[in-house]
Amino acid sequence: MEVSPGSSEHSRIAKQYARAKKQKVDDETTKDTQRRKESQFKASHLLLIAFFSWIFLLHAAGIYLFTKGFLLTRLVLGNKSECGKPPIATYGQHRSSYVDGCWHPKTFEKAVIVVVDALRYDFTVPFSGPAHHFHNAFTVLHESAVDTPQNAFLLPFIADPPTTTLQRLKGLTTGTLPTFIDAGSNFAGTAIEEDNLLAQLRASGKNLVHLGDDTWQSLFPGYFDPNLTKAYDSLNVWDLHTVDNGVTEHLLPLLNPTNTAKWDIIFAHYLGVDHAGHRYGPDHPAMASKLHQMDEVFREVVQSIDDDTLLVVMGDHGMDAKGDHGGESDDEVEAAIWMYSKKGVFGRSHADLVRPPKTAKERSVGQIDVVPTLSLLLGVPIPFNNLGAPIEEAFIGRRGRNLVNSAAVNALTAAQIREYQKEYALARGLDDSAVAGPIFLWNNARELWRKVSESHKLDLQSIKAASLASSDYQKETLRVCRRLWARFDVPSMIYGIEVLLLALVSLVLYARSTKTDISKDSRRLLQGTAIGCAIGTLLGVAIGLLLPSLLLIDGLLLGASNGWVGGFLFTTWKISFNLVNPLPKSLWGWLALLFTLSQSIGFASNSYTIWEDEILLFFLSTFAVLSFSSSAHQVARIDRILGMYQSLIFLILIRLASLSRLCREEQMPFCRSSYYASSTSSTSAPWQLLIPYLLAILLPSIVKSYYRGTRSYEGSAAFWIGFALRVGFLGSAIFWTLDAADDGDWLAVESGTLKTSKTIVAQVVLAIAFAAGTSTFIWASPCIKVETSPHLNIAQNSNGGVVPKAKTITILGYANVHGSRYFLLFTAWLLAVVLLQKPMGGGTLGILAWQVLTLLEIVDTNQLSQSAIGPTVLGLLGSFHFFKTGHQATLSSIQWESAFIPLKTVRYPWSPFLVMLNTFGAQILTAIAVPLIVLWKQPPKKKAILGDVAKAVATHVAYYGVINLATTMWAGWLRRHLMLYRIFSPRFLTGAAVLLVVDLVGVLVAIGGIRPNVLSIAEVFGWE
């Protein structure tokens, strides 16, 4: 049968149509599948962000509960001392008040009270040996105290830690001891609402004027004459002169006789000495210049005041050898106080006491002692909460014989302290046994004073005994109050530790106990935890309502946290992720556990905590040696050589980074600082300015070499690493050169011009890092290049014939498509953090970046991408380089000046953000690098990539969680240890801050950065 040509053509067309239709259906099915997988990825990614956000909230809740019970608190009483109600009758006094003063005859009508921030005592006394820059520059105080002792006295003025300006001003105006939390009416604000010196002066009708540090404005809003007051920003530690010049320009005219009627009390606060210390350190020509300026100012002020005006100059704290403060070292607490009057009313009780003490270890007075002293000298009641004692030199009389007056002021102060003690015990529900010692001493002092005041004949021995008894009572009460306010809320501390432990258990289960891709079941997990949280919250609220000892907010947090973790554990068990024993299965896993636990256990020792950087150096060196040995046993020759080579580089780099060192006080004399120009400086040495330039030249080339190893130096990588990153590092180098030129007056250019220039340079660098760098990462295509052979290849078939072969397509960078693209995000943040470090710190972070690359190669050659060792070593690196960038676990090591690198004034929230980047830059960078453990040298369609990244991040966070839990538990256990507030408490606070920062960076940057990375690669290669 013949088939017509038309029929054959129709059949052919029909087959073509069918094939085309099938292809279309297949294409649409494929597109639907790809869209579905993309939607699943985005949903899983959002759920992972929710999970790690939950971990952050758990950590925050645990830290809050522990901190609430751990940090010292005191109850702020709202009682006010009243002029008409003196606490005790003084000798010869039968009226409720004096016409010329309350409780005690006033000595002065006016006062100029000046705070020279960070005025250390040894800045004010002569020095005869090899002098530092801060010696013999501020001499007027000592000269006047020696030449005219009846007009002036100079004494060491000991601050109570923490030596921060805010806490010190509270003590200097209320007479109370500092605590971390002041419970009561001003709990939620910064204003001082308890009874204080300024409130008493204002109540007596005095017109108050404030000049200088604007902290006073927040502490005492509405107290000062707005027409005469001039406040200045206090946080720009790079500005040495604006505040001081402004204070002097307004102070001296007010002392002119034509203006003295406008004011009664002037509070002036100079900041230049403190800022010079922060910026340069005390042993620097800038400090000498600033002290000389203060000397000239106060010589002029002495000439300007009248006979009825009291002049007081005091430091609120000192500074350590680097110019920082906040802790409790001798240099930080030893300030100076000087009082001057042309009346000549001051005296000494013995001729040997005429000259000021040579050191701050002799004849010191507490800073809270200034409160009753000024109150009685100015004729106002002593603030109700005061615990200080009158300074003897102000009341003993010019001949040192007015024992009656000295005893009277001691009796008045003791009586007021007794009133406060009674009210505080009543408010706190304390029984007499808690204050039995002070009560006995008070009864004795009161009886002795009663006999003196009722006697018609002066008995010097009785007066001395009464005065001494009052002083003994004041000292004992002060000691008891320190003990009472060191009472810890142990249940709250236990609650906090429990929540932190539960969070750690959740992280460990999530990271190390699942075999499958847990990210796919994140929805069910979060549903279970949400239900558990709701149930726990209701139970917590109910318990909080039923138990008066438990605050409602604490019950809510505790219930929600326990319910959340309970829901997570129950859901994990219910859906059974093929759970496995979380204990390590390999040598590397055990090594990661050993590093973490060894470091954690060591925090029970103060010497271990002090030398933590050396311990971390040992751990990292050990890892390098073991990785070298492991690499030497690899089967593949390329893995063996590459692993050994990278391990050796890692070891060399860790030793090189260890050369950067900033010693803490407790490490001396066994440590030598190299981070700054000297151990007493806060500026970089000239040779250190070469480091940023070397970084700009070498680091981009080093990164390029690693990209070349996988043929990934293509696309955006070539532009960003080869050009933009190098330009950014060069801008950072230029900034620090301009900063050094400004510090050292190298250029004949106005300082304002240099400041503006370097600020602009810093802003440009940050724009390159965050604007250009982030945009490059988000929108860039994978770092690959597709090459196609231009001609048909020729090959022979089995019969010897020649046949054409299809064109060859080569994808350069295919083997590292995930890692090479994600590393761009790391370098963008690296650029920003390097700018905010001193040159030495920037160099160590450059070493850190190189170490991250070597670690990635070690992990790859030893097949350790699923092991806990990678994220753990990154945690060790972050902790180690925290110390190598000029930081310690102390408040005084915070480099506040970093807030002003790209800014001229304080701006929220940017200034705190910049300080955070400076302080925790190493931990931030290593947290961002964690996904690279999984992504480095992985093909485009790697399975379970999101789940593997989540496990790595969870392992990294768990490392810091263990460290924080350990420092928290040891701080709680050692809460009565002598070194609690010098060593253990700062380490706990550092660990808590680092954990929260790593939590946020992990969820927002590391986990968040996976989304654009995977989407970009899937757009080219499709979904797995």
mmCIF file of C-alpha atoms in Angstrom, residues 485-709:
data_model
loop_
_atom_site.group_PDB
_atom_site.id
_atom_site.type_symbol
_atom_site.label_atom_id
_atom_site.label_comp_id
_atom_site.label_asym_id
_atom_site.label_seq_id
_atom_site.Cartn_x
_atom_site.Cartn_y
_atom_site.Cartn_z
ATOM 1 C CA TRP A 485 24.872 46.257 99.093
ATOM 2 C CA ALA A 486 27.038 43.310 98.108
ATOM 3 C CA ARG A 487 24.099 40.991 98.809
ATOM 4 C CA PHE A 488 23.339 38.965 95.742
ATOM 5 C CA ASP A 489 19.954 37.710 94.581
ATOM 6 C CA VAL A 490 21.031 34.079 94.348
ATOM 7 C CA PRO A 491 17.692 32.690 93.067
ATOM 8 C CA SER A 492 17.717 35.159 90.167
ATOM 9 C CA MET A 493 21.302 34.180 89.397
ATOM 10 C CA ILE A 494 20.309 30.495 89.364
ATOM 11 C CA TYR A 495 17.376 31.228 87.053
ATOM 12 C CA GLY A 496 19.724 32.971 84.639
ATOM 13 C CA ILE A 497 22.202 30.092 84.664
ATOM 14 C CA GLU A 498 19.368 27.626 84.045
ATOM 15 C CA VAL A 499 18.125 29.540 80.991
ATOM 16 C CA LEU A 500 21.655 29.807 79.580
ATOM 17 C CA LEU A 501 22.142 26.077 80.118
ATOM 18 C CA LEU A 502 18.869 25.240 78.354
ATOM 19 C CA ALA A 503 19.845 27.447 75.416
ATOM 20 C CA LEU A 504 23.176 25.619 75.193
ATOM 21 C CA VAL A 505 21.447 22.216 75.242
ATOM 22 C CA SER A 506 19.188 23.364 72.388
ATOM 23 C CA LEU A 507 22.174 24.506 70.335
ATOM 24 C CA VAL A 508 24.114 21.290 70.898
ATOM 25 C CA LEU A 509 21.140 19.137 69.916
ATOM 26 C CA TYR A 510 20.531 21.249 66.847
ATOM 27 C CA ALA A 511 24.168 21.271 65.756
ATOM 28 C CA ARG A 512 25.575 17.884 66.658
ATOM 29 C CA SER A 513 22.695 15.406 67.199
ATOM 30 C CA THR A 514 20.975 15.319 63.808
ATOM 31 C CA LYS A 515 21.932 13.380 60.726
ATOM 32 C CA THR A 516 19.385 14.850 58.326
ATOM 33 C CA ASP A 517 18.856 18.378 57.033
ATOM 34 C CA ILE A 518 17.136 19.888 60.042
ATOM 35 C CA SER A 519 16.335 23.100 58.143
ATOM 36 C CA LYS A 520 13.553 21.246 56.266
ATOM 37 C CA ASP A 521 11.634 20.675 59.516
ATOM 38 C CA SER A 522 12.193 24.139 60.967
ATOM 39 C CA ARG A 523 8.486 24.948 60.615
ATOM 40 C CA ARG A 524 7.413 22.062 62.855
ATOM 41 C CA LEU A 525 10.181 22.911 65.312
ATOM 42 C CA LEU A 526 9.110 26.525 65.605
ATOM 43 C CA GLN A 527 5.465 25.573 65.938
ATOM 44 C CA GLY A 528 6.330 23.286 68.817
ATOM 45 C CA THR A 529 8.499 25.888 70.526
ATOM 46 C CA ALA A 530 5.818 28.560 70.073
ATOM 47 C CA ILE A 531 3.229 26.345 71.780
ATOM 48 C CA GLY A 532 5.685 25.543 74.566
ATOM 49 C CA CYS A 533 6.498 29.227 74.949
ATOM 50 C CA ALA A 534 2.828 30.150 75.263
ATOM 51 C CA ILE A 535 2.236 27.503 77.924
ATOM 52 C CA GLY A 536 5.407 28.449 79.771
ATOM 53 C CA THR A 537 4.516 32.144 79.680
ATOM 54 C CA LEU A 538 1.112 31.502 81.263
ATOM 55 C CA LEU A 539 2.696 29.341 83.971
ATOM 56 C CA GLY A 540 5.414 31.940 84.557
ATOM 57 C CA VAL A 541 2.889 34.743 84.960
ATOM 58 C CA ALA A 542 0.859 32.595 87.358
ATOM 59 C CA ILE A 543 3.950 31.798 89.454
ATOM 60 C CA GLY A 544 4.959 35.458 89.422
ATOM 61 C CA LEU A 545 1.538 36.421 90.757
ATOM 62 C CA LEU A 546 1.527 33.700 93.420
ATOM 63 C CA LEU A 547 5.095 34.215 94.673
ATOM 64 C CA PRO A 548 5.703 37.741 95.993
ATOM 65 C CA SER A 549 9.462 37.125 96.003
ATOM 66 C CA LEU A 550 9.441 36.658 92.220
ATOM 67 C CA LEU A 551 8.865 39.721 90.071
ATOM 68 C CA LEU A 552 6.214 39.324 87.402
ATOM 69 C CA ILE A 553 8.661 40.131 84.595
ATOM 70 C CA ASP A 554 11.100 37.557 85.958
ATOM 71 C CA GLY A 555 8.383 34.911 86.163
ATOM 72 C CA LEU A 556 7.310 35.712 82.621
ATOM 73 C CA LEU A 557 10.849 35.439 81.255
ATOM 74 C CA LEU A 558 11.598 32.276 83.189
ATOM 75 C CA GLY A 559 8.352 30.601 82.155
ATOM 76 C CA ALA A 560 8.652 31.622 78.496
ATOM 77 C CA SER A 561 12.285 30.449 78.328
ATOM 78 C CA ASN A 562 11.595 27.081 79.918
ATOM 79 C CA GLY A 563 8.450 26.588 77.857
ATOM 80 C CA TRP A 564 10.296 27.487 74.678
ATOM 81 C CA VAL A 565 13.096 25.011 75.321
ATOM 82 C CA GLY A 566 10.648 22.368 76.508
ATOM 83 C CA GLY A 567 8.641 22.750 73.312
ATOM 84 C CA PHE A 568 11.813 22.501 71.244
ATOM 85 C CA LEU A 569 13.010 19.347 73.003
ATOM 86 C CA PHE A 570 9.596 17.684 72.806
ATOM 87 C CA THR A 571 9.182 18.511 69.123
ATOM 88 C CA THR A 572 12.710 17.311 68.375
ATOM 89 C CA TRP A 573 11.962 14.012 70.068
ATOM 90 C CA LYS A 574 8.552 13.688 68.421
ATOM 91 C CA ILE A 575 9.666 14.203 64.840
ATOM 92 C CA SER A 576 12.826 12.168 65.549
ATOM 93 C CA PHE A 577 15.502 13.585 63.261
ATOM 94 C CA ASN A 578 17.468 10.378 63.395
ATOM 95 C CA LEU A 579 18.928 11.742 66.607
ATOM 96 C CA VAL A 580 22.421 10.575 67.445
ATOM 97 C CA ASN A 581 24.667 10.872 70.445
ATOM 98 C CA PRO A 582 26.091 14.438 70.401
ATOM 99 C CA LEU A 583 29.448 13.279 71.744
ATOM 100 C CA PRO A 584 32.275 13.471 69.183
ATOM 101 C CA LYS A 585 32.979 10.543 66.894
ATOM 102 C CA SER A 586 36.450 11.604 65.785
ATOM 103 C CA LEU A 587 39.720 12.931 67.166
ATOM 104 C CA TRP A 588 38.946 16.374 65.747
ATOM 105 C CA GLY A 589 35.559 16.460 67.456
ATOM 106 C CA TRP A 590 37.130 15.534 70.787
ATOM 107 C CA LEU A 591 39.794 18.198 70.235
ATOM 108 C CA ALA A 592 37.097 20.852 69.699
ATOM 109 C CA LEU A 593 35.379 19.725 72.908
ATOM 110 C CA LEU A 594 38.690 19.686 74.788
ATOM 111 C CA PHE A 595 39.572 23.222 73.699
ATOM 112 C CA THR A 596 36.144 24.531 74.726
ATOM 113 C CA LEU A 597 35.937 22.788 78.099
ATOM 114 C CA SER A 598 39.570 23.493 79.033
ATOM 115 C CA GLN A 599 39.110 27.176 78.386
ATOM 116 C CA SER A 600 35.838 27.211 80.328
ATOM 117 C CA ILE A 601 37.143 25.386 83.382
ATOM 118 C CA GLY A 602 40.168 27.668 83.504
ATOM 119 C CA PHE A 603 38.030 30.740 84.191
ATOM 120 C CA ALA A 604 37.765 29.568 87.791
ATOM 121 C CA SER A 605 41.362 30.745 88.208
ATOM 122 C CA ASN A 606 42.195 34.426 88.297
ATOM 123 C CA SER A 607 45.697 33.807 86.900
ATOM 124 C CA TYR A 608 44.250 31.786 84.011
ATOM 125 C CA THR A 609 41.786 34.571 83.238
ATOM 126 C CA ILE A 610 44.556 37.166 83.348
ATOM 127 C CA TRP A 611 46.685 35.186 80.887
ATOM 128 C CA GLU A 612 43.834 34.043 78.652
ATOM 129 C CA ASP A 613 45.553 35.320 75.507
ATOM 130 C CA GLU A 614 48.537 33.042 76.127
ATOM 131 C CA ILE A 615 46.247 30.051 76.696
ATOM 132 C CA LEU A 616 44.497 30.742 73.398
ATOM 133 C CA LEU A 617 47.880 30.981 71.680
ATOM 134 C CA PHE A 618 48.712 27.502 72.985
ATOM 135 C CA PHE A 619 45.382 26.052 71.813
ATOM 136 C CA LEU A 620 45.723 27.501 68.306
ATOM 137 C CA SER A 621 49.348 26.413 68.020
ATOM 138 C CA THR A 622 48.305 22.921 69.064
ATOM 139 C CA PHE A 623 45.666 22.859 66.352
ATOM 140 C CA ALA A 624 48.237 23.941 63.757
ATOM 141 C CA VAL A 625 50.651 21.184 64.761
ATOM 142 C CA LEU A 626 47.938 18.499 64.745
ATOM 143 C CA SER A 627 46.572 19.655 61.382
ATOM 144 C CA PHE A 628 50.105 19.473 59.966
ATOM 145 C CA SER A 629 50.408 15.914 61.220
ATOM 146 C CA SER A 630 46.964 14.977 59.903
ATOM 147 C CA SER A 631 47.666 16.514 56.513
ATOM 148 C CA ALA A 632 50.915 14.567 56.269
ATOM 149 C CA HIS A 633 48.859 11.345 56.387
ATOM 150 C CA GLN A 634 46.414 12.273 53.629
ATOM 151 C CA VAL A 635 46.266 9.820 50.718
ATOM 152 C CA ALA A 636 46.086 12.325 47.878
ATOM 153 C CA ARG A 637 49.441 13.978 47.230
ATOM 154 C CA ILE A 638 47.901 17.389 46.506
ATOM 155 C CA ASP A 639 45.896 17.278 49.747
ATOM 156 C CA ARG A 640 48.973 16.221 51.659
ATOM 157 C CA ILE A 641 51.179 19.028 50.359
ATOM 158 C CA LEU A 642 48.511 21.724 50.494
ATOM 159 C CA GLY A 643 47.377 20.769 54.007
ATOM 160 C CA MET A 644 50.908 20.724 55.401
ATOM 161 C CA TYR A 645 51.737 24.032 53.720
ATOM 162 C CA GLN A 646 48.611 25.783 55.023
ATOM 163 C CA SER A 647 49.103 24.363 58.539
ATOM 164 C CA LEU A 648 52.640 25.733 58.604
ATOM 165 C CA ILE A 649 51.408 29.164 57.467
ATOM 166 C CA PHE A 650 48.680 29.076 60.123
ATOM 167 C CA LEU A 651 51.268 28.391 62.829
ATOM 168 C CA ILE A 652 53.595 31.151 61.624
ATOM 169 C CA LEU A 653 50.729 33.641 61.446
ATOM 170 C CA ILE A 654 49.495 32.858 64.953
ATOM 171 C CA ARG A 655 52.995 33.463 66.292
ATOM 172 C CA LEU A 656 53.276 36.678 64.299
ATOM 173 C CA ALA A 657 49.933 37.933 65.629
ATOM 174 C CA SER A 658 51.041 37.180 69.189
ATOM 175 C CA LEU A 659 53.626 39.967 68.896
ATOM 176 C CA SER A 660 50.782 42.486 69.196
ATOM 177 C CA ARG A 661 50.128 42.796 72.891
ATOM 178 C CA LEU A 662 48.380 45.153 75.294
ATOM 179 C CA CYS A 663 49.176 44.148 78.852
ATOM 180 C CA ARG A 664 46.734 44.478 81.709
ATOM 181 C CA GLU A 665 47.933 45.692 85.083
ATOM 182 C CA GLU A 666 47.883 42.229 86.658
ATOM 183 C CA GLN A 667 50.300 40.895 84.019
ATOM 184 C CA MET A 668 53.069 43.275 84.958
ATOM 185 C CA PRO A 669 56.066 43.022 85.090
ATOM 186 C CA PHE A 670 55.941 39.788 83.062
ATOM 187 C CA CYS A 671 54.373 41.388 80.026
ATOM 188 C CA ARG A 672 55.511 44.146 77.699
ATOM 189 C CA SER A 673 52.972 46.058 75.633
ATOM 190 C CA SER A 674 53.636 46.533 71.937
ATOM 191 C CA TYR A 675 50.218 47.660 70.694
ATOM 192 C CA TYR A 676 50.989 51.345 71.261
ATOM 193 C CA ALA A 677 54.203 53.340 71.066
ATOM 194 C CA SER A 678 54.911 52.509 74.724
ATOM 195 C CA SER A 679 53.235 51.051 77.789
ATOM 196 C CA THR A 680 52.242 54.571 78.893
ATOM 197 C CA SER A 681 50.951 55.755 75.520
ATOM 198 C CA SER A 682 47.665 55.547 73.653
ATOM 199 C CA THR A 683 49.141 56.465 70.267
ATOM 200 C CA SER A 684 50.865 54.365 67.639
ATOM 201 C CA ALA A 685 54.603 54.422 67.070
ATOM 202 C CA PRO A 686 55.687 56.006 63.750
ATOM 203 C CA TRP A 687 56.892 52.661 62.378
ATOM 204 C CA GLN A 688 53.449 51.174 62.987
ATOM 205 C CA LEU A 689 52.011 53.538 60.365
ATOM 206 C CA LEU A 690 53.664 51.309 57.745
ATOM 207 C CA ILE A 691 51.390 48.413 58.691
ATOM 208 C CA PRO A 692 48.219 49.737 56.978
ATOM 209 C CA TYR A 693 50.197 50.369 53.774
ATOM 210 C CA LEU A 694 51.639 46.851 53.856
ATOM 211 C CA LEU A 695 48.114 45.576 54.401
ATOM 212 C CA ALA A 696 46.851 47.471 51.328
ATOM 213 C CA ILE A 697 49.655 46.042 49.205
ATOM 214 C CA LEU A 698 49.797 42.452 50.427
ATOM 215 C CA LEU A 699 46.385 41.294 51.640
ATOM 216 C CA PRO A 700 44.417 41.695 48.351
ATOM 217 C CA SER A 701 47.200 39.809 46.582
ATOM 218 C CA ILE A 702 47.072 37.038 49.188
ATOM 219 C CA VAL A 703 43.307 36.719 48.810
ATOM 220 C CA LYS A 704 43.730 36.711 45.032
ATOM 221 C CA SER A 705 46.167 33.787 45.268
ATOM 222 C CA TYR A 706 43.560 31.657 47.070
ATOM 223 C CA TYR A 707 40.968 32.558 44.448
ATOM 224 C CA ARG A 708 43.453 31.663 41.706
ATOM 225 C CA GLY A 709 43.826 28.226 43.270
#
